[in-house]
Amino acid sequence: MCGISGIVHSENVGRNLFNSIRNLEYRGYDSCGMAMLSKGEFDIRKNIGGIDEVNAIEQLDKMNGMIGIAHTRWATHGGVTQANAHPHLSYKREFVIVHNGIFSNYQELREQLMDQDVVFESLTDTEVFVNLLEASYSESNDLEKAFLAALKKIEGSYSIVMLSAHDPEHLYCVKKGSPLLLGLGEGCNYVGSDLNAFLEYTRQAIVLDDGEYVVLGRDDYQIRNVQTGEVTEKSVLHIDWDVETSKKGGYSHYMLKEIFDEPQAILQALKIPSEQISVLARMFTEASRAYFMGVGTTFYVANISQYYFSTLAGQYYASVSSDEFSIVTVEPGDLVLALSQSGETFDTKISLEYAKISGAQTAAIVNVMGSAISMMVDNVIMQGSGPEICVVSTKAALAQTFIMLRVALELGMMKGCLTQDVYQKHQEDLELFPELVQQILNEQSGFVRNIARDTSHVEHWLFLGCDIYYPVAMESALKMKEVTYQHAEGMPAGFLKHGTLSMVEKALHSLFFVPPMGQKVLHDRTLIAMEQVKARGGTVIGIIFQGDERALAACDQVVELPEMNLLCAPLAQMIMAQMFAYYAALDLGRNIDKPRNLAKSVTVG
Ligand code: AGP
């Protein structure tokens, strides 16, 4: 994934453009650059590294011009080098572009252009397009025509913003398969991969659809269809995310801030109108078969959801990792529900495409407005959790799970599995959850931090739980691996005795997700496993609920949560594990918001 941005203004916009890609840095951070046009001359600066690193070398924030484009990159084609960083200039230096996505037929086009004596500076697919554009312009001498002609020759998915000395007043932008939004200001306009590109400057936005292109001036814009050339009227959205929501606030890392955003994220999830929840629940009643799909954390959200649907609605739905979805036989009448924070994840997108081609109904729960997945499904619920900047998903994953819980409750009611009273009581418990989350964040973070500090040196962890606490353990182990780079293996507590128990010794630490004592059978099963580890000299940490003397006795250290209803208990434990991973990573000095080798949204296969 990459972040692209462009601004057309009546004043110098160097600093604003720099801020804009800084706000998009979480979309990619291996290299970045900017191009500005002033007095007919391009100033292009780019280099490898994060935004601040590159700025220290290239002084991006000191660049001048009233029109410019910028890019922050996560490499797909071509390694992380200065030459491969964007923006890319055409051979005759007439055009410059930034691009997000992939041109799948670029090799063939590159060879054709080389035959026409074009010399390439990089190995990117992007440089092929900008030269294609230059070649088209030399034939038509019309910028818009050349842009369209070049677009007709490329295949793949992309968003592009182009700047040319032939029209110093406009940016040429197009979207197909990768996100692109416009921001409308006064005497200035913006384009970017997401709202963070311009939220600091305007709250008026237009979400572009696939196949649309825009000629964007400071006071004017025209959106047209690439194929037909027809003008498209689009509605302007007022965005009420405040700028601060996109920033770290007083927290040292986005991850911590986003964990502390969780009461708010749950409140937002509660604000999703019941009709929307009912429409999604109804899709399950109408489906012959239904599947949950997600990848990484969202796969675990799907797994946790399975237990909610089974308990509350008496329905078992298979949950499938998006990257393995091809094993599923999908037929007309089936329903595929995708979970995706970013709404741009490649594996989830292609699996949804496969589901659609197979004739299934599709639905999604997504956090990012205007994202590909949000636009391709038959029914979408926007989770409204606000921007999640840290690569490690916390609030978005929690809110998604909570929304799935709401859907499971609704389905349980529709299917007659729950009485009105029970349903009502559960709804009341859910309403109280934001406050409870706030309380546990305030009360428990110190305890969690201390345990994390004591154990951050531990290189191997087992994360264990029974029933719904098993996927909670899996998700928590992923969080731990992702941000601390230490090994954590999530598994069902009952699985231990079938092999893994042989690893147990003092150095091997186990984190147990212990259910409330009210869930007697589950609680017993978990405690048996804990006692097995303890008896073999293993070190045991427990996330337990107050009053659980038996668990207390089996643990070396505990996080003790207040009593709460059974539906919210796994979610509360999930939060504690997020915090545990955060503080362990902090102690280890990890790059918390951008762990090595990872990107926020994996938009390539
Ligand atoms: C979560 O902490 C991870 N960064 C990752 O597993 C992520 O959940 C996965 O890539 C799916 O992303 P999505 O929710 O944006 O589709």
Coordinates of C-alpha atoms and ligand atoms in Angstrom, one line a residue:
M1 CA 0.0 0.0 0.0
C2 CA 1.2 3.5 -0.7
G3 CA -0.1 7.0 0.1
I4 CA -0.6 9.6 -2.6
S5 CA -1.5 13.2 -2.3
G6 CA -1.9 16.3 -4.4
I7 CA -2.8 19.9 -3.8
V8 CA -3.7 22.8 -6.1
H9 CA -3.7 26.1 -4.4
S10 CA -3.3 29.9 -4.9
E11 CA -0.5 30.0 -2.3
N12 CA 2.7 28.1 -1.7
V13 CA 1.7 24.6 -0.7
G14 CA 5.1 22.9 -0.1
R15 CA 4.6 22.7 3.7
N16 CA 1.0 21.5 3.4
L17 CA 1.9 18.8 0.9
F18 CA 4.6 17.6 3.2
N19 CA 2.2 17.4 6.2
S20 CA -0.2 15.6 4.0
I21 CA 2.1 12.7 3.2
R22 CA 3.3 12.7 6.8
N23 CA -0.3 12.0 7.7
L24 CA -0.4 9.2 5.2
E25 CA 2.9 7.6 6.3
Y26 CA 1.2 4.6 7.9
R27 CA 0.2 3.5 4.4
G28 CA 3.8 2.9 3.5
Y29 CA 7.1 4.1 4.8
D30 CA 10.0 2.7 2.9
S31 CA 10.6 5.8 0.8
C32 CA 8.8 9.0 -0.1
G33 CA 9.0 12.1 -2.3
M34 CA 7.3 15.2 -3.6
A35 CA 7.1 17.0 -7.0
M36 CA 6.2 20.7 -7.3
L37 CA 5.7 22.8 -10.4
S38 CA 6.8 26.4 -10.3
K39 CA 7.4 28.7 -13.2
G40 CA 7.2 25.9 -15.6
E41 CA 9.9 23.9 -13.8
F42 CA 9.6 20.7 -11.8
D43 CA 11.3 20.4 -8.5
I44 CA 11.4 16.7 -7.6
R45 CA 12.9 15.4 -4.4
K46 CA 12.7 11.8 -3.2
N47 CA 14.7 9.4 -1.2
I48 CA 14.5 6.2 0.9
G49 CA 13.4 6.1 4.5
G50 CA 10.5 7.4 6.5
I51 CA 9.1 10.9 5.9
D52 CA 11.1 12.7 8.6
E53 CA 14.3 10.9 7.6
V54 CA 13.8 11.9 3.9
N55 CA 12.9 15.4 4.9
A56 CA 16.1 15.8 6.8
I57 CA 18.0 15.0 3.6
E58 CA 15.7 16.5 1.0
Q59 CA 14.0 19.4 2.8
L60 CA 10.7 18.5 1.4
D61 CA 8.9 20.9 3.7
K62 CA 10.8 23.8 2.2
M63 CA 9.8 23.1 -1.4
N64 CA 7.9 25.9 -3.3
G65 CA 5.0 25.9 -5.7
M66 CA 1.3 26.3 -5.8
I67 CA 0.7 22.9 -7.2
G68 CA 2.3 19.6 -6.3
I69 CA 2.0 15.9 -5.7
A70 CA 3.5 13.6 -3.1
H71 CA 3.9 9.9 -2.3
T72 CA 4.8 7.6 0.5
R73 CA 5.8 4.2 -0.7
W74 CA 5.6 0.5 0.3
A75 CA 7.6 -1.3 -2.4
T76 CA 5.8 -3.7 -4.7
H77 CA 7.7 -3.5 -8.0
G78 CA 11.3 -2.7 -7.7
G79 CA 13.3 -2.6 -4.5
V80 CA 13.5 0.2 -2.0
T81 CA 15.8 2.6 -3.8
Q82 CA 15.8 6.4 -4.5
A83 CA 15.2 5.7 -8.2
N84 CA 12.2 3.6 -7.5
A85 CA 10.7 6.1 -5.1
H86 CA 7.9 8.3 -6.4
P87 CA 7.2 10.7 -8.0
H88 CA 8.3 9.5 -11.4
L89 CA 9.2 11.8 -14.2
S90 CA 8.8 11.0 -17.9
Y91 CA 11.8 10.7 -20.1
K92 CA 11.4 14.1 -21.7
R93 CA 10.6 15.6 -18.3
E94 CA 7.1 16.8 -19.3
F95 CA 5.0 14.7 -16.9
V96 CA 5.3 13.6 -13.4
I97 CA 3.1 11.1 -11.6
V98 CA 2.5 9.3 -8.2
H99 CA 0.7 6.0 -8.2
N100 CA -0.7 3.4 -5.8
G101 CA -1.5 -0.1 -7.1
I102 CA -0.1 -2.3 -9.8
F103 CA 0.0 -2.1 -13.6
S104 CA -0.1 -5.8 -14.4
N105 CA 0.9 -5.5 -18.1
Y106 CA 3.8 -3.0 -17.5
Q107 CA 6.6 -5.4 -18.7
E108 CA 5.2 -5.6 -22.2
L109 CA 4.5 -1.9 -22.4
R110 CA 8.0 -1.1 -21.1
E111 CA 9.6 -3.2 -23.9
Q112 CA 7.4 -1.3 -26.5
L113 CA 8.6 2.0 -25.0
M114 CA 12.2 1.0 -25.0
D115 CA 11.9 0.1 -28.7
Q116 CA 10.8 3.8 -29.1
D117 CA 14.1 4.8 -27.4
V118 CA 12.6 5.7 -24.0
V119 CA 15.3 5.3 -21.3
F120 CA 14.0 4.2 -17.9
E121 CA 15.5 5.3 -14.6
S122 CA 13.7 2.9 -12.3
L123 CA 12.3 -0.7 -12.3
T124 CA 8.8 0.5 -11.4
D125 CA 5.6 -0.1 -13.3
T126 CA 4.8 3.5 -12.5
E127 CA 7.5 4.9 -14.8
V128 CA 6.0 2.9 -17.7
F129 CA 2.7 4.8 -17.3
V130 CA 4.3 8.2 -17.2
N131 CA 6.2 7.5 -20.4
L132 CA 3.1 6.1 -22.1
L133 CA 1.4 9.4 -21.3
E134 CA 4.3 11.3 -22.8
A135 CA 4.1 9.2 -25.9
S136 CA 0.3 9.7 -26.2
Y137 CA 0.7 13.5 -25.7
S138 CA 3.2 13.7 -28.5
E139 CA 0.5 12.3 -30.8
S140 CA -2.5 14.4 -29.6
N141 CA -1.1 17.5 -28.0
D142 CA -4.1 17.3 -25.7
L143 CA -3.5 16.5 -22.1
E144 CA -6.9 15.0 -21.2
K145 CA -6.9 12.9 -24.4
A146 CA -3.4 11.7 -23.7
F147 CA -4.3 10.8 -20.2
L148 CA -7.2 8.8 -21.4
A149 CA -5.3 7.2 -24.2
A150 CA -2.6 6.0 -21.8
L151 CA -5.2 4.7 -19.3
K152 CA -6.7 2.6 -22.1
K153 CA -3.4 0.8 -22.6
I154 CA -2.8 -0.2 -19.0
E155 CA -4.3 -3.0 -17.0
G156 CA -4.4 -3.6 -13.3
S157 CA -5.6 -1.7 -10.3
Y158 CA -4.4 1.8 -9.5
S159 CA -4.9 5.3 -8.4
I160 CA -2.8 8.0 -10.1
V161 CA -2.3 11.7 -9.8
M162 CA -0.5 13.4 -12.6
L163 CA 1.1 16.9 -13.0
S164 CA 2.4 18.4 -16.2
A165 CA 3.9 21.7 -17.3
H166 CA 1.5 21.6 -20.2
D167 CA -1.3 22.4 -17.7
P168 CA 0.2 24.0 -14.6
E169 CA -3.2 24.7 -13.1
H170 CA -4.6 21.2 -12.8
L171 CA -3.9 17.8 -11.4
Y172 CA -5.2 14.8 -13.4
C173 CA -6.4 12.0 -11.2
V174 CA -7.9 8.6 -11.8
K175 CA -9.1 5.7 -9.7
K176 CA -9.5 2.0 -10.5
G177 CA -9.2 -0.5 -7.7
S178 CA -7.1 1.6 -5.3
P179 CA -8.7 4.3 -3.1
L180 CA -8.8 8.0 -4.1
L181 CA -10.7 10.9 -2.6
L182 CA -11.0 14.6 -3.3
G183 CA -10.9 17.2 -0.6
L184 CA -12.6 20.5 -1.5
G185 CA -11.3 23.7 0.1
E186 CA -11.8 27.4 -0.7
G187 CA -9.5 28.5 -3.4
C188 CA -7.7 25.1 -3.2
N189 CA -8.5 21.5 -3.7
Y190 CA -6.9 18.3 -2.6
V191 CA -6.6 14.7 -3.7
G192 CA -5.4 11.8 -1.6
S193 CA -5.4 8.1 -0.9
D194 CA -7.6 8.7 2.2
L195 CA -9.0 11.4 4.3
N196 CA -5.8 11.8 6.4
A197 CA -4.3 13.4 3.3
F198 CA -6.3 16.6 3.7
L199 CA -8.4 16.4 6.9
E200 CA -6.1 19.1 8.4
Y201 CA -7.3 21.5 5.7
T202 CA -10.8 20.6 4.7
R203 CA -13.7 18.4 5.8
Q204 CA -15.5 18.4 2.5
A205 CA -14.7 15.2 0.6
I206 CA -15.8 13.3 -2.4
V207 CA -15.1 9.5 -2.7
L208 CA -14.2 8.6 -6.2
D209 CA -15.5 5.3 -7.7
D210 CA -13.6 2.9 -9.9
G211 CA -13.4 4.1 -13.5
E212 CA -13.7 7.8 -12.7
Y213 CA -11.1 10.5 -13.5
V214 CA -10.9 14.1 -12.4
V215 CA -9.3 17.2 -13.7
L216 CA -8.7 19.1 -10.5
G217 CA -8.1 22.8 -10.4
R218 CA -8.0 25.2 -7.4
D219 CA -11.5 26.4 -7.9
D220 CA -12.9 23.7 -10.2
Y221 CA -13.1 20.1 -10.7
Q222 CA -14.8 17.8 -13.2
I223 CA -15.3 14.1 -12.6
R224 CA -15.9 12.0 -15.6
N225 CA -16.2 8.3 -16.5
V226 CA -13.0 7.0 -18.2
Q227 CA -14.9 4.8 -20.6
T228 CA -17.8 7.1 -21.7
G229 CA -16.4 10.5 -20.9
E230 CA -19.6 11.4 -19.3
V231 CA -19.6 13.9 -16.4
T232 CA -20.5 12.3 -13.1
E233 CA -22.3 14.2 -10.3
K234 CA -21.1 13.1 -6.9
S235 CA -22.2 14.0 -3.5
V236 CA -19.9 15.9 -1.2
L237 CA -19.6 14.4 2.2
H238 CA -19.0 16.3 5.4
I239 CA -16.4 14.4 7.4
D240 CA -16.8 14.8 11.2
W241 CA -13.6 12.9 12.2
D242 CA -11.6 15.6 13.9
V243 CA -7.9 16.1 13.1
E244 CA -6.9 15.2 16.6
T245 CA -8.6 11.8 16.1
S246 CA -6.0 11.2 13.4
K247 CA -3.1 12.2 15.6
K248 CA -1.4 10.7 18.5
G249 CA -2.8 13.2 21.1
G250 CA -0.8 12.9 24.3
Y251 CA 0.1 9.3 23.8
S252 CA 3.6 8.1 23.1
H253 CA 2.4 5.8 20.3
Y254 CA -0.7 5.4 18.1
M255 CA -1.1 1.9 19.4
L256 CA -1.6 3.1 23.0
K257 CA -3.8 5.9 21.9
E258 CA -5.9 3.6 19.8
I259 CA -6.3 1.2 22.8
F260 CA -7.5 4.1 24.8
D261 CA -9.8 5.0 22.0
E262 CA -11.6 1.7 22.5
P263 CA -14.5 3.0 24.7
Q264 CA -15.2 5.5 21.9
A265 CA -14.9 2.8 19.2
I266 CA -17.5 0.7 21.1
L267 CA -19.8 3.7 21.5
Q268 CA -19.6 4.2 17.8
A269 CA -20.4 0.6 17.2
L270 CA -23.4 0.9 19.4
K271 CA -24.5 3.9 17.4
I272 CA -24.8 1.9 14.2
P273 CA -28.6 1.9 13.6
S274 CA -30.3 -1.4 14.6
E275 CA -31.9 -1.5 11.1
Q276 CA -28.4 -1.9 9.6
I277 CA -27.6 -4.7 12.0
S278 CA -31.0 -6.3 11.2
V279 CA -30.4 -6.1 7.5
L280 CA -27.2 -8.0 7.9
A281 CA -28.7 -10.5 10.3
R282 CA -31.5 -11.0 7.8
M283 CA -29.0 -11.9 5.1
F284 CA -27.9 -14.9 7.2
T285 CA -31.5 -16.1 7.6
E286 CA -31.9 -16.0 3.8
A287 CA -28.6 -17.6 2.9
S288 CA -28.3 -21.3 2.2
R289 CA -24.8 -21.3 3.6
A290 CA -22.8 -18.5 5.1
Y291 CA -19.1 -17.9 5.6
F292 CA -17.1 -15.4 7.6
M293 CA -13.9 -14.3 6.0
G294 CA -10.9 -12.1 7.0
V295 CA -7.2 -12.4 7.3
G296 CA -4.7 -11.9 10.1
T297 CA -6.5 -10.2 12.9
T298 CA -9.8 -10.1 11.1
F299 CA -9.6 -13.8 10.6
Y300 CA -9.5 -14.1 14.3
V301 CA -12.3 -11.7 14.6
A302 CA -14.2 -14.1 12.4
N303 CA -13.2 -17.0 14.6
I304 CA -14.4 -15.2 17.8
S305 CA -17.6 -14.4 16.0
Q306 CA -18.3 -18.0 15.3
Y307 CA -18.7 -18.6 19.0
Y308 CA -21.1 -15.7 19.4
F309 CA -23.2 -16.9 16.5
S310 CA -23.2 -20.5 17.8
T311 CA -24.1 -19.5 21.4
L312 CA -26.7 -16.8 20.6
A313 CA -28.2 -17.9 17.3
G314 CA -27.5 -21.7 17.3
Q315 CA -25.7 -21.4 14.0
Y316 CA -22.3 -22.6 13.1
Y317 CA -20.7 -20.7 10.2
A318 CA -17.3 -21.6 8.9
S319 CA -14.8 -18.9 9.1
V320 CA -12.1 -19.0 6.5
S321 CA -8.9 -17.0 6.1
S322 CA -9.2 -14.9 3.0
D323 CA -5.9 -16.2 1.6
E324 CA -7.3 -19.7 1.7
F325 CA -10.8 -19.0 0.6
S326 CA -10.4 -20.7 -2.8
I327 CA -11.0 -24.0 -1.0
V328 CA -14.7 -23.0 -0.3
T329 CA -17.3 -24.0 -2.8
V330 CA -19.5 -20.9 -3.2
E331 CA -22.8 -21.1 -4.9
P332 CA -25.7 -18.8 -5.6
G333 CA -27.7 -18.4 -2.4
D334 CA -24.6 -18.4 -0.2
L335 CA -23.5 -15.4 1.9
V336 CA -19.9 -14.3 2.3
L337 CA -19.3 -11.8 5.1
A338 CA -15.9 -10.1 4.9
L339 CA -14.2 -8.4 7.8
S340 CA -11.6 -5.8 7.0
Q341 CA -10.3 -2.8 8.8
S342 CA -8.8 -1.1 5.8
G343 CA -11.2 -2.4 3.2
E344 CA -8.2 -2.7 0.9
T345 CA -6.7 -6.1 1.8
F346 CA -5.8 -7.9 -1.4
D347 CA -6.6 -11.5 -0.2
T348 CA -10.0 -10.4 1.1
K349 CA -10.8 -8.4 -2.1
I350 CA -10.0 -11.3 -4.5
S351 CA -11.9 -13.8 -2.3
L352 CA -14.9 -11.4 -2.4
E353 CA -14.6 -11.2 -6.2
Y354 CA -14.6 -15.0 -6.4
A355 CA -17.7 -15.1 -4.1
K356 CA -19.4 -12.5 -6.3
I357 CA -18.6 -14.3 -9.5
S358 CA -19.9 -17.5 -8.0
G359 CA -23.2 -15.8 -7.4
A360 CA -23.1 -15.4 -3.6
Q361 CA -24.4 -12.5 -1.7
T362 CA -21.6 -10.4 -0.1
A363 CA -21.4 -8.2 2.9
A364 CA -18.6 -6.6 4.9
I365 CA -17.8 -4.8 8.0
V366 CA -15.2 -2.2 7.2
N367 CA -13.6 0.9 8.9
V368 CA -12.4 2.9 6.0
M369 CA -14.9 4.9 4.0
G370 CA -14.6 4.7 0.3
S371 CA -12.4 1.7 0.4
A372 CA -12.6 -1.0 -2.3
I373 CA -14.2 -3.7 -0.1
S374 CA -16.8 -1.2 1.2
M375 CA -17.8 -0.5 -2.4
M376 CA -17.8 -3.9 -3.9
V377 CA -20.2 -5.8 -1.5
D378 CA -24.0 -6.0 -1.6
N379 CA -24.3 -4.7 2.0
V380 CA -21.7 -2.9 4.1
I381 CA -21.6 -1.8 7.7
M382 CA -19.2 1.1 8.3
Q383 CA -17.8 0.5 11.8
G384 CA -16.9 4.2 12.4
S385 CA -14.0 3.4 14.7
G386 CA -12.1 6.4 13.3
P387 CA -8.7 6.2 11.7
E388 CA -6.4 3.5 13.0
I389 CA -2.9 4.6 12.3
C390 CA -0.8 2.0 14.1
V391 CA -0.1 -1.0 11.8
V392 CA -1.2 -3.2 14.7
S393 CA -5.0 -3.3 14.8
T394 CA -6.5 -2.8 18.2
K395 CA -9.6 -0.6 18.3
A396 CA -10.8 -1.6 14.8
A397 CA -10.5 -5.3 15.6
L398 CA -12.3 -4.9 18.9
A399 CA -15.1 -2.8 17.4
Q400 CA -15.6 -5.3 14.6
T401 CA -15.9 -8.1 17.1
F402 CA -18.5 -6.1 19.0
I403 CA -20.5 -5.4 15.9
M404 CA -20.4 -9.1 15.1
L405 CA -21.7 -9.7 18.6
R406 CA -24.6 -7.3 17.8
V407 CA -25.4 -9.1 14.6
A408 CA -25.3 -12.5 16.4
L409 CA -27.7 -11.2 19.0
E410 CA -30.1 -9.9 16.3
L411 CA -29.9 -13.2 14.5
G412 CA -30.6 -15.1 17.7
M413 CA -33.7 -13.0 18.2
M414 CA -34.9 -13.5 14.6
K415 CA -34.5 -17.2 14.8
G416 CA -36.3 -17.4 18.1
C417 CA -33.2 -18.6 20.1
L418 CA -33.5 -15.8 22.6
T419 CA -36.5 -14.5 24.5
Q420 CA -37.2 -10.8 24.4
D421 CA -36.1 -10.6 28.0
V422 CA -32.8 -12.2 27.5
Y423 CA -32.2 -10.2 24.3
Q424 CA -33.0 -7.0 26.2
K425 CA -30.7 -7.9 29.1
H426 CA -27.8 -8.5 26.6
Q427 CA -28.5 -5.2 24.9
E428 CA -28.3 -3.4 28.2
D429 CA -25.0 -5.1 29.0
L430 CA -23.6 -4.0 25.7
E431 CA -24.7 -0.5 26.4
L432 CA -22.7 -0.5 29.6
F433 CA -19.6 -1.9 28.0
P434 CA -17.9 1.4 26.9
E435 CA -17.9 2.6 30.5
L436 CA -16.6 -0.7 31.7
V437 CA -13.8 -0.6 29.1
Q438 CA -12.8 2.8 30.3
Q439 CA -12.7 1.6 33.8
I440 CA -10.5 -1.4 33.1
L441 CA -8.2 0.7 30.9
N442 CA -7.8 3.1 33.8
E443 CA -7.4 0.5 36.5
Q444 CA -5.5 -2.2 34.9
S445 CA -2.9 -0.5 32.7
G446 CA -0.4 -0.2 35.5
F447 CA -0.6 -3.9 36.5
V448 CA -0.4 -5.0 32.9
R449 CA 2.7 -2.7 32.3
N450 CA 4.4 -4.2 35.3
I451 CA 3.9 -7.8 34.2
A452 CA 5.0 -6.9 30.7
R453 CA 8.2 -5.3 32.0
D454 CA 8.9 -8.4 34.1
T455 CA 8.5 -10.7 31.2
S456 CA 9.5 -8.8 28.1
H457 CA 12.7 -10.9 27.9
V458 CA 10.6 -14.1 27.4
E459 CA 11.2 -15.4 23.9
H460 CA 8.6 -18.1 23.8
W461 CA 5.0 -17.9 24.9
L462 CA 2.0 -20.1 24.8
F463 CA -1.3 -18.2 24.8
L464 CA -4.1 -20.5 25.9
G465 CA -7.9 -20.5 26.2
C466 CA -11.0 -22.6 25.8
D467 CA -14.0 -22.1 23.7
I468 CA -14.3 -18.4 22.6
Y469 CA -11.2 -17.7 24.6
Y470 CA -9.2 -19.9 22.2
P471 CA -9.6 -17.4 19.2
V472 CA -9.0 -14.6 21.7
A473 CA -5.7 -16.3 22.6
M474 CA -4.9 -16.7 18.9
E475 CA -5.5 -13.1 18.2
S476 CA -3.6 -12.0 21.2
A477 CA -0.6 -14.2 20.2
L478 CA -0.6 -12.5 16.8
K479 CA -0.6 -9.1 18.5
M480 CA 2.3 -10.2 20.6
K481 CA 4.4 -11.5 17.7
E482 CA 3.6 -8.5 15.5
V483 CA 4.7 -5.8 17.9
T484 CA 7.3 -7.5 20.1
Y485 CA 8.9 -9.9 17.5
Q486 CA 8.8 -12.5 20.2
H487 CA 7.3 -15.9 19.5
A488 CA 3.8 -16.5 20.9
E489 CA 1.7 -19.5 20.0
G490 CA -2.0 -19.4 20.5
M491 CA -3.8 -22.7 21.0
P492 CA -6.8 -24.3 22.7
A493 CA -6.0 -25.0 26.4
G494 CA -7.2 -28.5 25.9
F495 CA -4.7 -29.1 23.1
L496 CA -1.7 -28.8 25.5
K497 CA -1.7 -32.4 26.7
H498 CA -1.7 -33.7 23.1
G499 CA 1.9 -32.6 22.5
T500 CA 2.9 -29.1 23.5
L501 CA 3.1 -29.9 27.2
S502 CA 6.5 -31.5 26.5
M503 CA 7.9 -28.0 26.0
V504 CA 6.9 -26.8 29.4
E505 CA 9.7 -25.7 31.8
K506 CA 10.3 -22.6 33.8
A507 CA 11.5 -20.5 30.9
L508 CA 8.4 -21.2 28.8
H509 CA 5.7 -18.7 29.8
S510 CA 2.0 -19.4 29.4
L511 CA -0.6 -16.7 29.3
F512 CA -4.0 -18.1 30.1
F513 CA -7.3 -16.4 29.2
V514 CA -9.5 -17.6 32.1
P515 CA -13.2 -17.3 31.7
P516 CA -15.5 -15.9 34.5
M517 CA -16.3 -18.6 37.2
G518 CA -19.9 -18.4 36.0
Q519 CA -18.9 -20.4 33.0
K520 CA -18.2 -23.4 35.2
V521 CA -17.4 -26.0 32.5
L522 CA -15.1 -23.7 30.6
H523 CA -13.5 -22.4 33.7
D524 CA -12.8 -26.0 34.9
R525 CA -11.3 -26.9 31.6
T526 CA -9.0 -23.9 31.6
L527 CA -8.0 -24.4 35.2
I528 CA -7.1 -28.0 34.5
A529 CA -4.7 -27.0 31.7
M530 CA -3.2 -24.2 33.9
E531 CA -2.6 -26.6 36.7
Q532 CA -0.9 -29.1 34.3
V533 CA 1.5 -26.3 33.2
K534 CA 2.1 -25.2 36.8
A535 CA 2.7 -28.8 38.0
R536 CA 5.5 -29.1 35.3
G537 CA 7.3 -26.0 36.5
G538 CA 6.1 -23.7 33.7
T539 CA 5.5 -20.0 34.4
V540 CA 1.9 -19.1 34.4
I541 CA 0.3 -15.6 33.8
G542 CA -3.4 -15.3 34.0
I543 CA -6.0 -12.8 32.8
I544 CA -8.7 -13.7 35.3
F545 CA -11.8 -12.2 36.9
Q546 CA -12.0 -11.0 40.5
G547 CA -12.8 -13.6 43.2
D548 CA -11.2 -16.5 41.3
E549 CA -9.1 -17.9 44.1
R550 CA -8.4 -21.1 42.2
A551 CA -6.9 -19.3 39.2
L552 CA -5.0 -17.0 41.5
A553 CA -3.4 -20.0 43.2
A554 CA -2.3 -21.4 39.8
C555 CA -0.7 -18.3 38.5
D556 CA 2.6 -16.6 39.1
Q557 CA 1.2 -13.2 38.1
V558 CA -2.3 -12.1 37.2
V559 CA -4.3 -9.3 35.7
E560 CA -7.6 -9.2 37.6
L561 CA -10.7 -7.9 35.8
P562 CA -13.9 -6.8 37.5
E563 CA -16.8 -9.2 37.2
M564 CA -18.8 -8.6 34.0
N565 CA -21.3 -10.3 31.7
L566 CA -20.2 -13.3 29.8
L567 CA -20.6 -11.8 26.3
C568 CA -18.2 -8.9 27.0
A569 CA -15.7 -10.9 29.1
P570 CA -13.7 -12.2 26.1
L571 CA -13.6 -8.7 24.6
A572 CA -12.2 -7.3 27.9
Q573 CA -9.5 -10.0 27.9
M574 CA -8.6 -9.1 24.3
I575 CA -8.0 -5.5 25.4
M576 CA -5.7 -6.6 28.2
A577 CA -3.7 -8.7 25.8
Q578 CA -3.3 -5.8 23.4
M579 CA -2.0 -3.7 26.3
F580 CA 0.3 -6.5 27.4
A581 CA 1.8 -6.7 23.9
Y582 CA 2.1 -2.9 23.8
Y583 CA 4.0 -2.6 27.1
A584 CA 6.3 -5.6 26.3
A585 CA 7.2 -4.0 22.9
L586 CA 7.8 -0.7 24.7
D587 CA 10.2 -2.4 27.1
L588 CA 12.0 -4.0 24.2
G589 CA 12.3 -0.7 22.3
R590 CA 10.4 -2.0 19.3
N591 CA 9.1 0.2 16.5
I592 CA 5.6 -0.1 17.9
D593 CA 3.5 1.8 15.4
K594 CA 5.3 0.4 12.4
P595 CA 6.7 -3.0 13.2
R596 CA 9.5 -4.1 10.9
N597 CA 8.4 -5.8 7.6
L598 CA 4.7 -4.9 8.0
A599 CA 2.3 -2.5 6.4
K600 CA -1.0 -1.3 7.6
S601 CA -2.9 -2.7 4.7
V602 CA -1.6 -5.6 2.6
T603 CA -2.8 -4.6 -0.9
V604 CA -0.7 -7.1 -2.8
G605 CA -0.9 -10.9 -3.0
Ligands
AGP1 C1 -3.5 -6.7 12.6 O1 -2.8 -6.3 13.7 C2 -2.6 -6.9 11.4 N1 -1.9 -5.7 11.1 C3 -3.1 -7.7 10.2 O2 -3.2 -9.0 10.6 C4 -4.4 -7.2 9.6 O3 -5.5 -7.5 10.5 C5 -4.7 -7.9 8.3 O4 -3.7 -7.6 7.4 C6 -6.1 -7.6 7.7 O5 -6.2 -6.3 7.5 P1 -7.6 -5.6 7.2 O6 -8.4 -5.7 8.5 O7 -7.3 -4.2 6.9 O8 -8.3 -6.3 6.1

